[in-house]
CSV table of C-alpha atoms and ligand atoms in Angstrom, one decimal:
chain,number,residue,atom,x,y,z
A,1,MET,CA,63.7,3.8,-79.8
A,2,THR,CA,63.3,3.0,-83.8
A,3,ILE,CA,60.2,2.1,-85.6
A,4,ARG,CA,61.3,-1.3,-85.3
A,5,CYS,CA,61.5,-1.1,-81.2
A,6,GLU,CA,58.6,-0.2,-81.0
A,7,LYS,CA,57.2,-2.9,-82.7
A,8,VAL,CA,58.9,-5.2,-80.7
A,9,ARG,CA,57.2,-3.6,-77.4
A,10,GLU,CA,54.3,-4.5,-78.2
A,11,LEU,CA,55.2,-7.8,-78.9
A,12,LEU,CA,57.6,-8.6,-76.0
A,13,GLY,CA,54.7,-9.9,-73.4
A,14,GLY,CA,54.2,-12.7,-75.7
A,15,PHE,CA,57.2,-13.1,-75.8
A,16,HIS,CA,57.8,-12.9,-72.3
A,17,ASP,CA,55.0,-15.5,-72.0
A,18,ASN,CA,55.4,-18.0,-74.2
A,19,GLU,CA,53.1,-17.3,-77.0
A,20,LEU,CA,54.5,-16.2,-79.9
A,21,GLN,CA,55.2,-18.2,-82.2
A,22,GLY,CA,56.6,-18.0,-86.1
A,23,ARG,CA,57.1,-14.5,-88.2
A,24,GLU,CA,57.0,-12.8,-84.7
A,25,PHE,CA,59.1,-15.2,-82.4
A,26,ARG,CA,62.3,-14.7,-84.7
A,27,THR,CA,61.0,-11.3,-85.2
A,28,VAL,CA,61.5,-10.7,-81.3
A,29,SER,CA,63.8,-12.9,-80.3
A,30,GLU,CA,66.5,-11.3,-82.5
A,31,HIS,CA,65.9,-7.6,-82.1
A,32,LEU,CA,66.4,-9.2,-78.2
A,33,LYS,CA,70.4,-9.7,-79.7
A,34,VAL,CA,71.3,-6.3,-81.0
A,35,CYS,CA,68.9,-4.1,-78.5
A,36,ALA,CA,69.9,-3.9,-75.3
A,37,GLY,CA,66.8,-0.8,-74.4
A,38,CYS,CA,64.0,-3.6,-75.2
A,39,ALA,CA,67.0,-6.4,-74.1
A,40,GLY,CA,66.2,-4.4,-70.5
A,41,GLU,CA,62.5,-3.9,-71.3
A,42,LEU,CA,62.2,-7.7,-71.4
A,43,LYS,CA,64.0,-8.4,-67.8
A,44,ARG,CA,61.7,-5.1,-66.6
A,45,LEU,CA,58.4,-8.0,-67.0
A,46,GLU,CA,60.6,-10.7,-66.0
A,47,THR,CA,60.8,-9.3,-62.7
A,48,MET,CA,57.3,-7.5,-62.5
A,49,SER,CA,56.1,-11.0,-63.0
A,50,ARG,CA,58.5,-13.3,-60.6
A,51,LEU,CA,57.8,-10.2,-58.0
A,52,LEU,CA,54.0,-10.4,-58.6
A,53,LYS,CA,54.0,-14.2,-58.4
A,54,ALA,CA,56.7,-14.7,-55.1
A,55,HIS,CA,53.8,-12.3,-53.1
A,56,TYR,CA,50.6,-14.0,-53.8
A,57,GLU,CA,52.4,-17.4,-53.5
A,58,GLU,CA,53.5,-15.8,-50.0
A,59,LEU,CA,50.3,-14.4,-48.8
A,60,ALA,CA,48.7,-18.1,-50.2
A,61,GLY,CA,50.9,-20.1,-47.9
A,62,LYS,CA,50.3,-17.6,-45.3
A,63,GLU,CA,46.6,-18.1,-45.1
A,64,ASP,CA,45.2,-21.1,-42.8
A,65,LEU,CA,43.3,-22.0,-45.9
A,66,SER,CA,42.6,-25.2,-42.8
A,67,GLN,CA,38.8,-23.2,-42.8
A,68,VAL,CA,38.3,-23.6,-46.4
A,69,TRP,CA,37.0,-27.4,-46.0
A,70,SER,CA,35.1,-26.7,-42.7
A,71,ARG,CA,33.4,-23.8,-44.6
A,72,VAL,CA,32.7,-25.6,-47.3
A,73,SER,CA,31.6,-29.1,-45.7
A,74,ALA,CA,29.5,-26.9,-43.4
A,75,ALA,CA,27.5,-25.4,-46.9
A,76,ILE,CA,26.8,-27.5,-48.3
A,77,GLU,CA,26.0,-30.4,-45.6
A,78,THR,CA,22.9,-28.3,-45.0
A,79,PRO,CA,19.9,-28.8,-47.2
A,80,GLY,CA,20.1,-27.1,-50.8
A,81,VAL,CA,17.5,-25.2,-51.9
A,82,SER,CA,16.5,-28.5,-54.4
A,83,ASP,CA,16.0,-30.8,-51.4
A,84,GLY,CA,14.3,-28.1,-48.9
A,85,ARG,CA,12.3,-25.7,-50.7
A,86,GLU,CA,11.1,-23.1,-48.9
A,87,PRO,CA,7.7,-22.4,-49.8
A,88,LEU,CA,8.4,-19.3,-52.6
A,89,LEU,CA,6.7,-16.7,-50.8
A,90,GLU,CA,8.7,-17.1,-47.9
A,91,ARG,CA,11.8,-16.7,-50.0
A,92,ILE,CA,9.9,-13.3,-51.5
A,93,MET,CA,9.6,-12.3,-47.3
A,94,LYS,CA,12.9,-12.7,-46.8
A,95,ILE,CA,13.8,-10.7,-49.7
A,96,PHE,CA,12.3,-7.7,-48.6
A,97,ALA,CA,13.9,-8.2,-44.9
A,98,LEU,CA,17.0,-7.4,-46.1
A,99,PRO,CA,18.4,-4.0,-45.4
A,100,LYS,CA,19.2,-3.2,-48.8
A,101,PRO,CA,18.6,0.5,-49.7
A,102,ALA,CA,16.9,-0.6,-53.3
A,103,TRP,CA,14.7,-3.2,-51.6
A,104,ALA,CA,13.6,-0.4,-49.7
A,105,ILE,CA,12.3,1.6,-52.5
A,106,ALA,CA,11.6,-1.6,-54.3
A,107,GLY,CA,9.1,-2.1,-51.7
A,108,ALA,CA,7.8,1.3,-50.9
A,109,VAL,CA,6.3,1.1,-54.5
A,110,ALA,CA,4.0,-1.7,-52.7
A,111,VAL,CA,5.4,-4.6,-55.1
A,112,VAL,CA,2.4,-6.9,-55.1
A,113,VAL,CA,3.9,-10.6,-55.4
A,114,VAL,CA,2.3,-13.7,-56.4
A,115,LEU,CA,0.7,-13.5,-59.3
A,116,MET,CA,1.9,-16.1,-61.5
A,117,LEU,CA,4.4,-18.6,-61.6
A,118,ALA,CA,6.3,-20.1,-64.1
A,119,SER,CA,9.0,-22.4,-65.0
A,120,LEU,CA,11.0,-20.9,-67.8
A,121,PRO,CA,13.2,-22.8,-69.2
A,122,GLY,CA,17.1,-22.0,-70.1
A,123,ASP,CA,18.6,-18.5,-70.0
A,124,HIS,CA,16.9,-16.6,-67.7
A,125,MET,CA,18.7,-13.2,-68.5
A,126,SER,CA,17.6,-14.3,-72.6
A,127,THR,CA,14.0,-12.7,-71.4
A,128,LEU,CA,15.3,-9.3,-70.9
A,129,ALA,CA,14.6,-6.1,-73.2
A,130,ALA,CA,16.7,-3.9,-73.8
A,131,ASN,CA,13.9,-1.3,-71.7
A,132,ASP,CA,14.5,-3.6,-69.2
A,133,CYS,CA,16.6,-2.3,-66.3
A,134,ILE,CA,17.2,-4.4,-63.4
A,135,ILE,CA,17.1,-3.1,-59.9
A,136,ASP,CA,18.7,-4.5,-57.3
A,137,LYS,CA,20.3,-8.6,-57.5
A,138,VAL,CA,21.3,-10.0,-53.8
A,139,ASP,CA,22.9,-14.0,-53.6
A,140,SER,CA,21.8,-15.6,-50.9
A,141,GLU,CA,23.1,-18.8,-49.6
A,142,ASN,CA,20.9,-20.9,-52.2
A,143,CYS,CA,19.9,-18.5,-54.7
A,144,SER,CA,19.4,-15.8,-57.0
A,145,PHE,CA,17.2,-12.6,-56.5
A,146,MET,CA,16.6,-10.2,-58.9
A,147,LEU,CA,14.5,-7.0,-59.0
A,148,TYR,CA,13.8,-5.8,-62.9
A,149,GLU,CA,11.2,-3.6,-64.3
A,150,ALA,CA,10.2,-4.5,-67.3
A,151,GLY,CA,10.2,-1.3,-69.7
A,152,ALA,CA,7.4,-0.9,-71.4
A,153,THR,CA,5.2,-2.0,-68.8
A,154,LYS,CA,6.6,-1.0,-65.8
A,155,MET,CA,6.5,-4.1,-64.1
A,156,LYS,CA,8.4,-4.9,-61.2
A,157,ILE,CA,9.4,-8.6,-62.2
A,158,ILE,CA,11.6,-11.4,-59.1
A,159,TRP,CA,13.1,-13.8,-61.1
A,160,VAL,CA,14.4,-17.0,-58.5
A,161,ILE,CA,16.9,-18.6,-59.2
A,162,ASP,CA,18.4,-21.9,-57.9
A,163,GLN,CA,22.7,-22.1,-57.5
A,164,GLY,CA,21.9,-26.0,-57.4
A,165,SER,CA,19.7,-26.5,-60.1
A,166,GLY,CA,19.9,-23.9,-62.7
A,167,GLU,CA,16.2,-24.3,-62.2
A,168,THR,CA,14.7,-20.1,-62.8
A,169,GLU,CA,11.1,-19.4,-61.5
A,170,GLN,CA,9.7,-16.3,-62.5
A,171,GLN,CA,7.5,-14.1,-60.6
A,172,THR,CA,6.1,-11.2,-61.6
A,173,GLY,CA,4.5,-8.5,-59.8
A,174,VAL,CA,2.3,-5.5,-60.6
A,175,THR,CA,3.9,-1.7,-59.1
A,176,SER,CA,0.4,0.6,-57.0
B,1,MET,CA,47.1,-40.0,-56.7
B,2,LEU,CA,43.1,-40.1,-58.1
B,3,SER,CA,43.6,-37.7,-61.3
B,4,ASP,CA,39.6,-35.1,-61.3
B,5,GLU,CA,37.7,-37.2,-63.3
B,6,GLN,CA,38.5,-40.0,-60.7
B,7,LEU,CA,37.3,-37.9,-57.4
B,8,ILE,CA,34.1,-36.7,-59.9
B,9,GLU,CA,32.8,-39.4,-60.3
B,10,ARG,CA,33.0,-40.9,-56.7
B,11,ILE,CA,31.5,-37.1,-55.4
B,12,ARG,CA,28.7,-38.5,-57.7
B,13,GLN,CA,28.7,-41.3,-56.0
B,14,GLY,CA,27.7,-39.4,-53.3
B,15,ASP,CA,32.0,-39.3,-52.0
B,16,THR,CA,32.2,-36.7,-50.1
B,17,THR,CA,35.7,-37.1,-49.2
B,18,ALA,CA,36.9,-36.7,-53.2
B,19,PHE,CA,35.8,-33.1,-53.6
B,20,GLN,CA,37.5,-33.0,-49.9
B,21,ALA,CA,40.4,-34.3,-52.1
B,22,LEU,CA,39.2,-31.5,-55.1
B,23,VAL,CA,38.8,-28.8,-52.5
B,24,GLU,CA,42.2,-29.2,-50.9
B,25,LYS,CA,43.7,-29.9,-54.2
B,26,TYR,CA,43.1,-26.5,-55.6
B,27,GLN,CA,41.6,-24.1,-53.0
B,28,LYS,CA,46.3,-22.4,-52.8
B,29,LYS,CA,45.5,-21.5,-56.4
B,30,LEU,CA,42.2,-20.1,-55.6
B,31,TYR,CA,42.6,-18.2,-52.5
B,32,ALA,CA,45.9,-16.2,-54.7
B,33,VAL,CA,43.4,-15.9,-57.0
B,34,ALA,CA,41.1,-14.6,-55.9
B,35,TYR,CA,43.3,-12.1,-53.7
B,36,GLY,CA,44.6,-10.5,-56.7
B,37,LEU,CA,41.5,-10.1,-57.8
B,38,LEU,CA,40.3,-9.3,-54.5
B,39,GLY,CA,42.7,-7.2,-52.7
B,40,ASN,CA,41.8,-8.8,-48.8
B,41,ARG,CA,42.0,-11.8,-47.5
B,42,GLU,CA,38.3,-12.1,-45.6
B,43,ASP,CA,36.4,-11.5,-49.9
B,44,ALA,CA,38.9,-13.6,-51.4
B,45,LEU,CA,38.5,-17.0,-48.3
B,46,ASP,CA,34.1,-16.3,-49.0
B,47,SER,CA,34.5,-16.3,-52.9
B,48,VAL,CA,36.6,-19.7,-52.2
B,49,GLN,CA,33.9,-20.7,-50.3
B,50,GLU,CA,31.7,-19.7,-52.9
B,51,ALA,CA,33.0,-21.0,-55.8
B,52,PHE,CA,33.0,-25.0,-53.9
B,53,VAL,CA,29.9,-24.6,-52.7
B,54,LYS,CA,28.6,-23.2,-55.8
B,55,ALA,CA,31.3,-25.8,-57.7
B,56,TYR,CA,29.6,-29.1,-55.7
B,57,ARG,CA,26.1,-28.0,-56.2
B,58,SER,CA,26.0,-27.7,-60.0
B,59,LEU,CA,28.9,-31.0,-60.6
B,60,ASP,CA,26.1,-32.6,-63.1
B,61,ARG,CA,26.5,-29.8,-65.0
B,62,PHE,CA,30.2,-30.1,-66.0
B,63,LYS,CA,30.2,-32.2,-68.9
B,64,GLY,CA,33.4,-33.1,-69.1
B,65,GLU,CA,34.9,-30.4,-71.8
B,66,SER,CA,37.3,-28.0,-70.8
B,67,SER,CA,39.1,-29.2,-67.9
B,68,PHE,CA,37.7,-29.5,-64.4
B,69,TYR,CA,40.1,-26.8,-62.9
B,70,THR,CA,39.9,-23.9,-66.9
B,71,TRP,CA,36.1,-25.3,-64.5
B,72,LEU,CA,36.1,-24.3,-60.8
B,73,TYR,CA,38.8,-20.6,-62.0
B,74,ARG,CA,35.9,-19.4,-63.6
B,75,ILE,CA,33.2,-19.7,-60.8
B,76,THR,CA,36.0,-19.0,-58.9
B,77,VAL,CA,36.7,-15.3,-60.7
B,78,ASN,CA,32.3,-14.9,-61.2
B,79,ALA,CA,32.5,-15.4,-58.1
B,80,ALA,CA,35.2,-12.7,-56.9
B,81,ILE,CA,33.8,-10.1,-59.7
B,82,ASP,CA,30.1,-10.5,-58.1
B,83,MET,CA,31.3,-10.1,-54.8
B,84,GLY,CA,33.4,-6.8,-55.6
B,85,ARG,CA,30.4,-5.8,-57.9
B,86,LYS,CA,28.4,-6.1,-54.4
B,87,GLN,CA,30.0,-5.0,-52.2
B,88,GLY,CA,32.0,-1.9,-53.8
B,89,ARG,CA,35.8,-1.2,-53.8
B,90,ARG,CA,37.2,-0.5,-50.7
B,91,ASP,CA,38.9,3.1,-49.9
B,92,GLU,CA,42.1,2.8,-49.3
B,93,VAL,CA,42.6,3.0,-45.3
B,94,GLU,CA,40.4,0.2,-45.4
B,95,PHE,CA,42.6,-1.5,-47.5
B,96,LEU,CA,46.2,-0.5,-46.1
B,97,GLU,CA,45.1,-1.4,-42.9
B,98,GLU,CA,43.6,-4.6,-44.4
B,99,VAL,CA,47.1,-5.7,-46.3
B,100,GLU,CA,49.0,-5.5,-42.3
B,101,PRO,CA,51.3,-8.5,-42.8
B,102,GLU,CA,50.9,-11.2,-39.9
B,103,GLU,CA,54.4,-12.1,-38.7
B,104,GLU,CA,53.5,-13.9,-35.3
B,105,LYS,CA,52.2,-16.4,-37.9
B,106,GLY,CA,55.5,-18.1,-38.7
B,107,GLU,CA,54.8,-21.1,-40.2
B,108,TYR,CA,56.4,-20.5,-43.0
B,109,PRO,CA,59.3,-18.6,-42.2
B,110,VAL,CA,60.1,-16.7,-45.7
B,111,ALA,CA,63.1,-15.8,-46.3
B,112,SER,CA,63.7,-13.9,-42.8
B,113,SER,CA,66.0,-15.4,-40.8
B,114,ILE,CA,67.7,-14.3,-44.0
B,115,GLU,CA,66.4,-10.5,-44.2
B,116,ASN,CA,68.0,-7.7,-41.8
B,117,PRO,CA,64.8,-5.3,-40.7
B,118,SER,CA,65.4,-2.8,-43.1
B,119,GLN,CA,64.7,-5.4,-45.9
B,120,GLN,CA,62.0,-7.3,-43.6
B,121,LEU,CA,60.5,-3.6,-44.1
B,122,MET,CA,61.5,-2.7,-47.5
B,123,ARG,CA,60.2,-6.5,-49.0
B,124,LYS,CA,56.0,-6.1,-47.0
B,125,GLU,CA,56.1,-2.0,-48.6
B,126,LEU,CA,57.5,-3.3,-51.5
B,127,GLY,CA,54.3,-6.2,-51.1
B,128,ALA,CA,52.1,-4.3,-49.6
B,129,MET,CA,53.0,-1.2,-52.9
B,130,ILE,CA,51.9,-4.9,-55.4
B,131,GLU,CA,48.1,-5.4,-53.9
B,132,ASP,CA,47.4,-1.8,-54.3
B,133,ALA,CA,49.3,-0.9,-58.1
B,134,ILE,CA,46.5,-4.7,-59.1
B,135,GLN,CA,43.9,-3.1,-57.2
B,136,GLN,CA,44.4,0.6,-59.2
B,137,LEU,CA,44.1,-1.4,-63.1
B,138,PRO,CA,40.5,-1.6,-65.0
B,139,ALA,CA,39.2,-5.5,-63.8
B,140,GLU,CA,39.0,-6.7,-67.1
B,141,GLN,CA,43.1,-5.9,-67.4
B,142,ARG,CA,43.2,-7.0,-63.4
B,143,THR,CA,41.8,-10.1,-64.1
B,144,ALA,CA,44.7,-11.0,-67.3
B,145,ILE,CA,46.9,-10.0,-64.9
B,146,VAL,CA,46.3,-12.2,-62.5
B,147,LEU,CA,45.7,-15.1,-64.3
B,148,ARG,CA,48.7,-15.1,-65.8
B,149,GLU,CA,51.5,-13.5,-63.1
B,150,ILE,CA,49.9,-15.6,-60.7
B,151,GLU,CA,48.6,-19.1,-62.3
B,152,GLY,CA,50.0,-18.5,-65.2
B,153,LEU,CA,47.0,-19.3,-67.7
B,154,SER,CA,48.1,-19.6,-71.1
B,155,TYR,CA,46.6,-17.0,-73.6
B,156,LYS,CA,44.1,-19.6,-74.5
B,157,GLU,CA,42.8,-20.1,-71.6
B,158,ILE,CA,42.4,-16.6,-70.4
B,159,ALA,CA,40.1,-16.2,-73.4
B,160,ASN,CA,38.0,-19.2,-72.6
B,161,LEU,CA,37.9,-17.9,-69.4
B,162,MET,CA,36.8,-14.0,-70.0
B,163,ARG,CA,35.2,-14.8,-72.7
B,164,CYS,CA,37.3,-12.5,-75.3
B,165,SER,CA,40.4,-13.8,-78.1
B,166,GLU,CA,43.5,-15.0,-77.3
B,167,GLY,CA,44.7,-11.2,-79.2
B,168,THR,CA,42.3,-8.4,-76.4
B,169,VAL,CA,43.9,-11.1,-73.5
B,170,MET,CA,47.8,-9.8,-75.2
B,171,SER,CA,46.2,-6.4,-74.8
B,172,ARG,CA,44.8,-6.3,-71.7
B,173,LEU,CA,47.4,-8.2,-70.3
B,174,HIS,CA,49.7,-5.4,-72.7
B,175,TYR,CA,48.4,-2.6,-71.1
B,176,GLY,CA,47.6,-3.7,-67.3
B,177,ARG,CA,51.7,-3.9,-67.7
B,178,LYS,CA,52.9,-0.7,-68.8
B,179,LYS,CA,50.5,0.4,-66.4
B,180,LEU,CA,51.7,-2.0,-62.7
B,181,GLN,CA,55.4,-0.1,-64.3
B,182,GLU,CA,53.8,2.8,-64.4
B,183,ILE,CA,53.4,2.4,-60.7
B,184,LEU,CA,55.5,0.2,-59.6
B,185,GLY,CA,58.0,1.7,-60.8
B,186,PRO,CA,61.3,2.0,-59.2
B,187,HIS,CA,60.7,-1.1,-57.5
B,188,VAL,CA,60.5,-3.3,-60.9
B,189,GLN,CA,64.3,-2.9,-62.1
C,201,LIG,ZN1,64.6,-2.8,-79.5
C-alpha cells in the first residue's frame, strides 16, 4: 500500500457516501481506476452498507408498529402536566418513592423540601456551576427530575422540568 | 397526500388524526434508528413512543427552521441515548437472547422461500453479528453509523443532529466502519 493509497483510504468513506467534491473526489476516482486494492476496499464498504441497511430495514418491517400509535395516542390523551398539574410537593414525594438507590441515599440525608420556588427563564442547565454535581436524574411520564448538589454550599437542589411546556421549576432544599 | 407542514398546521388546530398520519409516516424509520442505537426491540419501541409524545407536546416550539423529520430524529436520538444511559448497557447473554429472530410472524417472507435452511441460519447469524458489532462501537461512532447507514442522512444532517462538524462526522464514520470490518471480517467481502 502506497502513501497515495493511505490517503485514498481515509477519503474512501466520504467517496462512498457521495460526500466528496472537487479535488478530493477526483483524487479518489482517478486512483480507483488503477488500484485494485483500494477498489476492493470500496467494494467491502459497499457490501457492509448494504448488509446493515437490509438488516435493520428487515427488523423494522417485521415489527408490529401499529402499537406505536396506540401507545402514543394513549399517552397524549392523558392530561399533561401543563393541564392538570399536580402540586409540586406531591411530585417531589413521588420521586422519592421511586426504587432508585441514589434517591434512597438522597432521602437518607433528609432533603428538606419546599423552601423556595422559583421560575427560571431559559436553559435550566446554564446555572450549573463547574463544581456542582448531578446526583441523579429521573424522567417520569411528563417531567424530568434532577437532583444535584451545589459544590460550594453542599445544598441539594431539585429541578423539575416539564417536558411539555419546557418550564423549569427549581426546588431548593438543605441537607440536615 | 399532505406535506409535513400541512399536517403540523392541522395538529396545531387540534386534529389528532393528522398526528397519527405523521407517526405512521415516520415510525418505521425511527424504529430502525432506535433499534440500531439501543440494540433491542423493547427499548427501541419505548424510545420511539417517547420521542413522538415529546414531539407532540413541544410542537409549539418547532419553528420550522430545520425540516420536521430532522427535528424528530434529534428527539429520537436524544430519547434513545437517554434510555441507553438510564438502563445501562445490557450484558451479552441477555442481548443475544433478545435478538432471537421471530420466525412465526410470516407477514414478511423475506427471501425465506428461496433459501435453504443453512442459508437461513447463516442470514440469522449474520444479523445477530451485525447487531453485536454495532453495539460494540463507542456511542458517537455508533450514532454516526446508524444515521448514515440505516437512515442515509447526509454528513450535514448528521453534523446538525450530533452538534459537531462534518469533518468529525467523517472521522467517526471512518473509525466506526474500520472497527465494524474488523469485527465482521470475513462476512464483508
Ligand atoms: Zn490504492
